[in-house]
PDB file of C-alpha atoms in Angstrom:
ATOM      1  CA  MET A  11     226.230  14.253  29.893  1.00  0.00           C
ATOM      2  CA  ILE A  12     222.966  15.116  28.946  1.00  0.00           C
ATOM      3  CA  THR A  13     222.437  18.513  30.290  1.00  0.00           C
ATOM      4  CA  LEU A  14     218.838  20.641  30.104  1.00  0.00           C
ATOM      5  CA  LYS A  15     219.105  24.158  31.419  1.00  0.00           C
ATOM      6  CA  GLU A  16     216.004  26.247  32.173  1.00  0.00           C
ATOM      7  CA  VAL A  17     214.004  24.491  29.441  1.00  0.00           C
ATOM      8  CA  CYS A  18     210.613  25.837  28.333  1.00  0.00           C
ATOM      9  CA  LYS A  19     207.806  24.572  26.268  1.00  0.00           C
ATOM     10  CA  SER A  20     204.359  25.366  25.338  1.00  0.00           C
ATOM     11  CA  PHE A  21     201.580  23.953  23.414  1.00  0.00           C
ATOM     12  CA  HIS A  22     198.272  25.889  22.375  1.00  0.00           C
ATOM     13  CA  LYS A  23     194.749  24.056  22.237  1.00  0.00           C
ATOM     14  CA  ASP A  24     191.426  25.472  22.506  1.00  0.00           C
ATOM     15  CA  ASN A  25     192.916  28.875  22.029  1.00  0.00           C
ATOM     16  CA  LYS A  26     194.585  28.109  26.187  1.00  0.00           C
ATOM     17  CA  SER A  27     197.900  27.937  26.173  1.00  0.00           C
ATOM     18  CA  ILE A  28     199.376  24.604  28.502  1.00  0.00           C
ATOM     19  CA  ASN A  29     202.676  25.396  30.078  1.00  0.00           C
ATOM     20  CA  VAL A  30     204.402  22.020  30.413  1.00  0.00           C
ATOM     21  CA  LEU A  31     208.206  22.844  31.108  1.00  0.00           C
ATOM     22  CA  SER A  32     209.138  26.640  32.764  1.00  0.00           C
ATOM     23  CA  ASN A  33     212.582  26.851  33.220  1.00  0.00           C
ATOM     24  CA  PHE A  34     213.448  22.904  33.548  1.00  0.00           C
ATOM     25  CA  SER A  35     217.110  22.286  34.484  1.00  0.00           C
ATOM     26  CA  TYR A  36     218.719  18.716  35.068  1.00  0.00           C
ATOM     27  CA  GLN A  37     222.481  17.072  34.279  1.00  0.00           C
ATOM     28  CA  ILE A  38     222.328  13.496  33.689  1.00  0.00           C
ATOM     29  CA  LYS A  39     225.782  12.088  33.752  1.00  0.00           C
ATOM     30  CA  ASP A  40     226.968   9.534  31.847  1.00  0.00           C
ATOM     31  CA  TRP A  41     226.555   5.672  33.717  1.00  0.00           C
ATOM     32  CA  THR A  42     223.538   6.645  34.440  1.00  0.00           C
ATOM     33  CA  ILE A  43     220.416   4.467  34.836  1.00  0.00           C
ATOM     34  CA  LEU A  44     217.593   7.134  35.428  1.00  0.00           C
ATOM     35  CA  TRP A  45     214.322   6.248  35.948  1.00  0.00           C
ATOM     36  CA  LEU A  46     211.283   8.205  36.033  1.00  0.00           C
ATOM     37  CA  PHE A  47     207.955   7.993  37.571  1.00  0.00           C
ATOM     38  CA  TRP A  48     204.886  10.539  37.342  1.00  0.00           C
ATOM     39  CA  PRO A  49     201.429  11.124  37.411  1.00  0.00           C
ATOM     40  CA  ASN A  50     199.978   9.592  33.648  1.00  0.00           C
ATOM     41  CA  TRP A  51     199.036  13.106  32.515  1.00  0.00           C
ATOM     42  CA  ALA A  52     202.095  14.684  33.618  1.00  0.00           C
ATOM     43  CA  TRP A  53     203.490  14.963  29.845  1.00  0.00           C
ATOM     44  CA  LYS A  54     206.521  13.260  30.352  1.00  0.00           C
ATOM     45  CA  THR A  55     207.210  12.178  27.116  1.00  0.00           C
ATOM     46  CA  THR A  56     206.905  15.686  26.123  1.00  0.00           C
ATOM     47  CA  LEU A  57     210.201  15.995  27.882  1.00  0.00           C
ATOM     48  CA  LEU A  58     211.954  12.597  26.412  1.00  0.00           C
ATOM     49  CA  ASN A  59     211.363  13.720  22.900  1.00  0.00           C
ATOM     50  CA  ILE A  60     213.037  16.976  23.439  1.00  0.00           C
ATOM     51  CA  ILE A  61     216.409  14.870  25.055  1.00  0.00           C
ATOM     52  CA  ALA A  62     216.001  12.648  21.814  1.00  0.00           C
ATOM     53  CA  LYS A  63     215.543  15.817  19.544  1.00  0.00           C
ATOM     54  CA  MET A  64     211.928  14.683  18.373  1.00  0.00           C
ATOM     55  CA  GLU A  65     210.665  18.109  19.652  1.00  0.00           C
ATOM     56  CA  THR A  66     212.144  21.542  20.185  1.00  0.00           C
ATOM     57  CA  PRO A  67     212.167  23.783  23.013  1.00  0.00           C
ATOM     58  CA  ASP A  68     210.777  26.864  23.224  1.00  0.00           C
ATOM     59  CA  SER A  69     213.575  28.263  25.095  1.00  0.00           C
ATOM     60  CA  GLY A  70     216.510  27.142  27.199  1.00  0.00           C
ATOM     61  CA  LEU A  71     219.182  25.193  26.184  1.00  0.00           C
ATOM     62  CA  LEU A  72     220.301  21.141  25.720  1.00  0.00           C
ATOM     63  CA  GLU A  73     223.500  20.057  25.897  1.00  0.00           C
ATOM     64  CA  THR A  74     224.122  15.997  24.347  1.00  0.00           C
ATOM     65  CA  ASN A  75     227.742  16.157  23.512  1.00  0.00           C
ATOM     66  CA  ASN A  76     227.096  14.695  19.876  1.00  0.00           C
ATOM     67  CA  LYS A  77     225.543  11.338  21.797  1.00  0.00           C
ATOM     68  CA  THR A  78     223.641   8.679  19.457  1.00  0.00           C
ATOM     69  CA  ILE A  79     220.645   8.677  21.103  1.00  0.00           C
ATOM     70  CA  SER A  80     218.391   5.955  20.877  1.00  0.00           C
ATOM     71  CA  TYR A  81     214.546   5.855  21.588  1.00  0.00           C
ATOM     72  CA  VAL A  82     211.559   3.268  22.325  1.00  0.00           C
ATOM     73  CA  HIS A  83     208.531   5.179  22.181  1.00  0.00           C
ATOM     74  CA  GLN A  84     205.213   3.976  23.835  1.00  0.00           C
ATOM     75  CA  ASN A  85     203.788   4.014  20.391  1.00  0.00           C
ATOM     76  CA  TYR A  86     205.865   1.440  18.790  1.00  0.00           C
ATOM     77  CA  SER A  87     203.165   0.488  16.225  1.00  0.00           C
ATOM     78  CA  GLU A  88     203.881   4.636  14.986  1.00  0.00           C
ATOM     79  CA  ILE A  89     207.786   4.166  15.031  1.00  0.00           C
ATOM     80  CA  LEU A  90     208.246   0.902  12.590  1.00  0.00           C
ATOM     81  CA  LEU A  91     207.681   1.554   9.353  1.00  0.00           C
ATOM     82  CA  PRO A  92     204.718  -0.351   7.698  1.00  0.00           C
ATOM     83  CA  ARG A  93     206.010  -0.812   4.042  1.00  0.00           C
ATOM     84  CA  TYR A  94     209.544  -1.852   5.557  1.00  0.00           C
ATOM     85  CA  ASN A  95     209.387  -6.195   7.118  1.00  0.00           C
ATOM     86  CA  CYS A  96     210.936  -6.123  10.801  1.00  0.00           C
ATOM     87  CA  LEU A  97     214.398  -6.649   8.981  1.00  0.00           C
ATOM     88  CA  GLN A  98     214.497  -4.485   7.005  1.00  0.00           C
ATOM     89  CA  ASN A  99     212.919  -1.923   9.558  1.00  0.00           C
ATOM     90  CA  ILE A 100     216.343  -3.135  11.845  1.00  0.00           C
ATOM     91  CA  THR A 101     218.697  -2.542   8.452  1.00  0.00           C
ATOM     92  CA  LEU A 102     217.844   1.296   8.141  1.00  0.00           C
ATOM     93  CA  VAL A 103     219.728   2.243  11.734  1.00  0.00           C
ATOM     94  CA  ARG A 104     222.578   0.114   9.548  1.00  0.00           C
ATOM     95  CA  ASP A 105     222.279   1.873   6.773  1.00  0.00           C
ATOM     96  CA  ILE A 106     222.297   5.246   8.343  1.00  0.00           C
ATOM     97  CA  LYS A 107     224.953   5.246  10.572  1.00  0.00           C
ATOM     98  CA  LYS A 108     227.395   3.260   7.879  1.00  0.00           C
ATOM     99  CA  LEU A 109     227.775   0.139  10.116  1.00  0.00           C
ATOM    100  CA  ASP A 110     229.871  -2.579   8.987  1.00  0.00           C
ATOM    101  CA  LYS A 111     227.684  -4.847   7.411  1.00  0.00           C
ATOM    102  CA  GLU A 112     229.488  -7.879   8.750  1.00  0.00           C
ATOM    103  CA  GLU A 113     230.252  -7.300  12.457  1.00  0.00           C
ATOM    104  CA  TRP A 114     226.101  -5.500  12.569  1.00  0.00           C
ATOM    105  CA  ILE A 115     224.893  -9.044  11.133  1.00  0.00           C
ATOM    106  CA  LYS A 116     226.780 -11.183  13.655  1.00  0.00           C
ATOM    107  CA  LEU A 117     225.178  -9.020  16.642  1.00  0.00           C
ATOM    108  CA  LEU A 118     221.769  -9.368  15.402  1.00  0.00           C
ATOM    109  CA  GLU A 119     222.080 -13.014  15.165  1.00  0.00           C
ATOM    110  CA  GLU A 120     223.703 -13.036  18.687  1.00  0.00           C
ATOM    111  CA  MET A 121     220.847 -10.810  20.060  1.00  0.00           C
ATOM    112  CA  LYS A 122     217.961 -12.676  18.200  1.00  0.00           C
ATOM    113  CA  LYS A 123     219.548 -15.608  20.661  1.00  0.00           C
ATOM    114  CA  ASP A 124     220.198 -14.081  23.664  1.00  0.00           C
ATOM    115  CA  LEU A 125     215.852 -13.073  22.913  1.00  0.00           C
ATOM    116  CA  ASP A 126     215.572 -16.291  21.781  1.00  0.00           C
ATOM    117  CA  LEU A 127     213.002 -14.716  19.281  1.00  0.00           C
ATOM    118  CA  ASP A 128     210.561 -17.077  17.971  1.00  0.00           C
ATOM    119  CA  PHE A 129     209.148 -15.406  15.119  1.00  0.00           C
ATOM    120  CA  SER A 130     210.654 -14.573  11.678  1.00  0.00           C
ATOM    121  CA  LEU A 131     211.766 -11.002  10.798  1.00  0.00           C
ATOM    122  CA  GLU A 132     211.064 -11.068   7.686  1.00  0.00           C
ATOM    123  CA  LYS A 133     207.253 -10.505   9.021  1.00  0.00           C
ATOM    124  CA  TYR A 134     205.631  -7.544   8.756  1.00  0.00           C
ATOM    125  CA  PRO A 135     204.633  -5.016  11.477  1.00  0.00           C
ATOM    126  CA  ASN A 136     201.041  -5.930  11.020  1.00  0.00           C
ATOM    127  CA  GLU A 137     201.372  -9.462  10.983  1.00  0.00           C
ATOM    128  CA  LEU A 138     202.923  -8.899  14.702  1.00  0.00           C
ATOM    129  CA  SER A 139     201.324  -8.562  18.250  1.00  0.00           C
ATOM    130  CA  GLY A 140     202.217  -6.189  20.162  1.00  0.00           C
ATOM    131  CA  TRP A 141     205.044  -7.583  21.874  1.00  0.00           C
ATOM    132  CA  GLN A 142     206.511  -8.680  18.960  1.00  0.00           C
ATOM    133  CA  LYS A 143     206.543  -5.297  17.852  1.00  0.00           C
ATOM    134  CA  GLN A 144     208.280  -4.038  20.994  1.00  0.00           C
ATOM    135  CA  ILE A 145     210.958  -6.936  20.454  1.00  0.00           C
ATOM    136  CA  VAL A 146     211.812  -5.359  17.322  1.00  0.00           C
ATOM    137  CA  ALA A 147     211.504  -2.019  18.127  1.00  0.00           C
ATOM    138  CA  ILE A 148     214.312  -2.727  21.140  1.00  0.00           C
ATOM    139  CA  ILE A 149     216.292  -4.750  19.031  1.00  0.00           C
ATOM    140  CA  ARG A 150     216.549  -1.701  16.574  1.00  0.00           C
ATOM    141  CA  ALA A 151     217.455   0.958  19.477  1.00  0.00           C
ATOM    142  CA  LEU A 152     220.285  -1.535  20.962  1.00  0.00           C
ATOM    143  CA  ILE A 153     221.891  -2.829  18.155  1.00  0.00           C
ATOM    144  CA  VAL A 154     223.708   0.620  16.987  1.00  0.00           C
ATOM    145  CA  ARG A 155     225.239   0.261  20.594  1.00  0.00           C
ATOM    146  CA  PRO A 156     223.800   4.137  21.246  1.00  0.00           C
ATOM    147  CA  ASP A 157     225.673   6.496  23.946  1.00  0.00           C
ATOM    148  CA  VAL A 158     221.556   7.262  25.335  1.00  0.00           C
ATOM    149  CA  ILE A 159     218.847   4.677  25.177  1.00  0.00           C
ATOM    150  CA  ILE A 160     215.039   5.888  26.043  1.00  0.00           C
ATOM    151  CA  LEU A 161     212.744   3.207  26.656  1.00  0.00           C
ATOM    152  CA  ASP A 162     209.203   5.091  27.603  1.00  0.00           C
ATOM    153  CA  GLU A 163     206.752   2.359  28.280  1.00  0.00           C
ATOM    154  CA  ALA A 164     209.131  -0.017  25.683  1.00  0.00           C
ATOM    155  CA  MET A 165     208.049  -3.621  27.831  1.00  0.00           C
ATOM    156  CA  SER A 166     204.598  -2.526  28.364  1.00  0.00           C
ATOM    157  CA  TRP A 167     203.046  -5.793  26.077  1.00  0.00           C
ATOM    158  CA  LEU A 168     206.029  -8.339  27.381  1.00  0.00           C
ATOM    159  CA  ASP A 169     205.603 -11.414  30.127  1.00  0.00           C
ATOM    160  CA  ILE A 170     207.150 -11.533  32.962  1.00  0.00           C
ATOM    161  CA  GLU A 171     210.074 -13.888  31.398  1.00  0.00           C
ATOM    162  CA  ARG A 172     210.876 -11.795  28.317  1.00  0.00           C
ATOM    163  CA  ARG A 173     211.015  -8.218  30.486  1.00  0.00           C
ATOM    164  CA  GLU A 174     213.753 -10.344  31.972  1.00  0.00           C
ATOM    165  CA  ILE A 175     215.628 -11.045  28.922  1.00  0.00           C
ATOM    166  CA  VAL A 176     215.246  -7.684  27.625  1.00  0.00           C
ATOM    167  CA  MET A 177     216.574  -6.085  31.259  1.00  0.00           C
ATOM    168  CA  ASN A 178     219.912  -8.787  30.864  1.00  0.00           C
ATOM    169  CA  LEU A 179     219.780  -7.841  27.156  1.00  0.00           C
ATOM    170  CA  LEU A 180     220.483  -4.009  27.939  1.00  0.00           C
ATOM    171  CA  LYS A 181     223.114  -4.835  30.650  1.00  0.00           C
ATOM    172  CA  LYS A 182     224.841  -6.830  28.025  1.00  0.00           C
ATOM    173  CA  TYR A 183     224.841  -4.525  24.936  1.00  0.00           C
ATOM    174  CA  THR A 184     225.620  -1.024  26.781  1.00  0.00           C
ATOM    175  CA  SER A 185     228.555   0.149  28.049  1.00  0.00           C
ATOM    176  CA  GLU A 186     229.708   1.689  31.030  1.00  0.00           C
ATOM    177  CA  ASN A 187     228.979   4.970  30.004  1.00  0.00           C
ATOM    178  CA  THR A 188     225.961   4.697  28.223  1.00  0.00           C
ATOM    179  CA  ILE A 189     223.166   6.507  29.867  1.00  0.00           C
ATOM    180  CA  ILE A 190     219.693   4.596  29.821  1.00  0.00           C
ATOM    181  CA  ILE A 191     216.109   6.205  30.963  1.00  0.00           C
ATOM    182  CA  PHE A 192     213.439   4.000  31.472  1.00  0.00           C
ATOM    183  CA  CYS A 193     210.000   5.583  32.049  1.00  0.00           C
ATOM    184  CA  SER A 194     207.963   2.341  33.571  1.00  0.00           C
ATOM    185  CA  HIS A 195     205.146   1.908  35.889  1.00  0.00           C
ATOM    186  CA  ARG A 196     206.905  -1.659  36.933  1.00  0.00           C
ATOM    187  CA  TRP A 197     209.062  -0.264  39.480  1.00  0.00           C
ATOM    188  CA  GLN A 198     209.800  -3.694  40.813  1.00  0.00           C
ATOM    189  CA  GLU A 199     211.031  -4.817  37.740  1.00  0.00           C
ATOM    190  CA  ILE A 200     213.569  -2.567  36.928  1.00  0.00           C
ATOM    191  CA  SER A 201     214.510  -2.148  40.811  1.00  0.00           C
ATOM    192  CA  TRP A 202     217.746  -4.101  40.064  1.00  0.00           C
ATOM    193  CA  ILE A 203     219.532  -2.388  37.733  1.00  0.00           C
ATOM    194  CA  ILE A 204     218.746   1.545  37.999  1.00  0.00           C
ATOM    195  CA  ASN A 205     221.189   3.779  40.233  1.00  0.00           C
ATOM    196  CA  LYS A 206     219.336   6.581  40.530  1.00  0.00           C
ATOM    197  CA  ALA A 207     215.331   7.826  40.556  1.00  0.00           C
ATOM    198  CA  ILE A 208     213.380  11.199  40.205  1.00  0.00           C
ATOM    199  CA  VAL A 209     209.692  11.868  40.554  1.00  0.00           C
ATOM    200  CA  LEU A 210     208.257  14.528  38.550  1.00  0.00           C
ATOM    201  CA  ASP A 211     205.078  16.350  39.504  1.00  0.00           C
ATOM    202  CA  LYS A 212     202.090  18.122  37.604  1.00  0.00           C
ATOM    203  CA  MET A 213     202.462  20.916  35.032  1.00  0.00           C
ATOM    204  CA  PRO A 214     204.269  22.641  34.495  1.00  0.00           C
ATOM    205  CA  LEU A 215     206.654  19.051  35.030  1.00  0.00           C
ATOM    206  CA  TRP A 216     209.510  19.749  37.874  1.00  0.00           C
ATOM    207  CA  ILE A 217     210.820  17.305  40.359  1.00  0.00           C
ATOM    208  CA  SER A 218     209.718  16.780  43.169  1.00  0.00           C
ATOM    209  CA  LYS A 219     211.749  14.265  44.546  1.00  0.00           C
ATOM    210  CA  GLU A 220     215.222  12.417  43.508  1.00  0.00           C
ATOM    211  CA  TYR A 221     216.818   9.420  44.532  1.00  0.00           C
ATOM    212  CA  SER A 222     220.475   8.050  44.085  1.00  0.00           C
ATOM    213  CA  LEU A 223     221.523   4.784  44.392  1.00  0.00           C
ATOM    214  CA  ILE A 224     222.638   5.486  48.367  1.00  0.00           C
ATOM    215  CA  ASP A 225     219.454   6.043  49.499  1.00  0.00           C
ATOM    216  CA  MET A 226     217.397   4.562  46.790  1.00  0.00           C
ATOM    217  CA  TRP A 227     217.446   1.000  48.869  1.00  0.00           C
ATOM    218  CA  ASP A 228     215.635   1.616  52.368  1.00  0.00           C
ATOM    219  CA  THR A 229     213.890   4.935  52.079  1.00  0.00           C
ATOM    220  CA  PHE A 230     212.789   4.995  47.725  1.00  0.00           C
ATOM    221  CA  THR A 231     211.819   1.280  48.129  1.00  0.00           C
ATOM    222  CA  ASP A 232     209.443   2.167  50.955  1.00  0.00           C
ATOM    223  CA  LYS A 233     207.878   5.597  49.664  1.00  0.00           C
ATOM    224  CA  ILE A 234     207.737   4.768  46.069  1.00  0.00           C
ATOM    225  CA  SER A 235     205.949   1.241  47.482  1.00  0.00           C
ATOM    226  CA  SER A 236     203.354   3.715  48.778  1.00  0.00           C
ATOM    227  CA  ILE A 237     202.531   5.823  46.251  1.00  0.00           C
ATOM    228  CA  THR A 238     199.275   5.392  44.250  1.00  0.00           C
ATOM    229  CA  PHE A 239     197.880   8.159  41.272  1.00  0.00           C
ATOM    230  CA  ASN A 240     195.328   9.160  43.548  1.00  0.00           C
ATOM    231  CA  ASP A 241     197.982  11.124  45.434  1.00  0.00           C
ATOM    232  CA  TRP A 242     199.187  13.372  42.520  1.00  0.00           C
TER     233      TRP A 242
END
């Protein structure tokens, strides 16, 4: 379970204070596959960075219960280290987590087969296209079998076929207790896997709507299909 309680976060720019989160509270239970829907300018990445412990809130409480968190950031080019090739980028997490080498190699080969990988992991990030970098980042995130995986527009460069393959990969390599947090504008492509959805409203961020599996397929589907960002 992940708990955010009365979390506050602000930034200062041009002698002005930007209040991003103000007493934001939310609880994400195990086995939650959550979809976040937000206006483009909602600072949702700040919320994700706090959950991933990449940013510290000004005040409030974040409890992750020592869960292992993998985060595929929307700026995928920045999270792959340019001085290492793709295989070395993936191997870094094995060394940090002290994973069994033989088991890790077996798992990597299995993932490559599932993905029908058609490019070499010996290549460096600057030799890859956008979708190939995203695939490498997703492999690196999943191979540690995390308790929590955050996907911030992680499949934006993938075509429809590859997105479906990645979604099946997520289903295969996560456990029943895994928390998955999706940030994506493509509701139709992830609707079959999620069991909870929340709609974030403008700054400071707050949850204007929340939908569970029970009411998602009728109420939520009808409403979300009619939402445009001009409505926010």
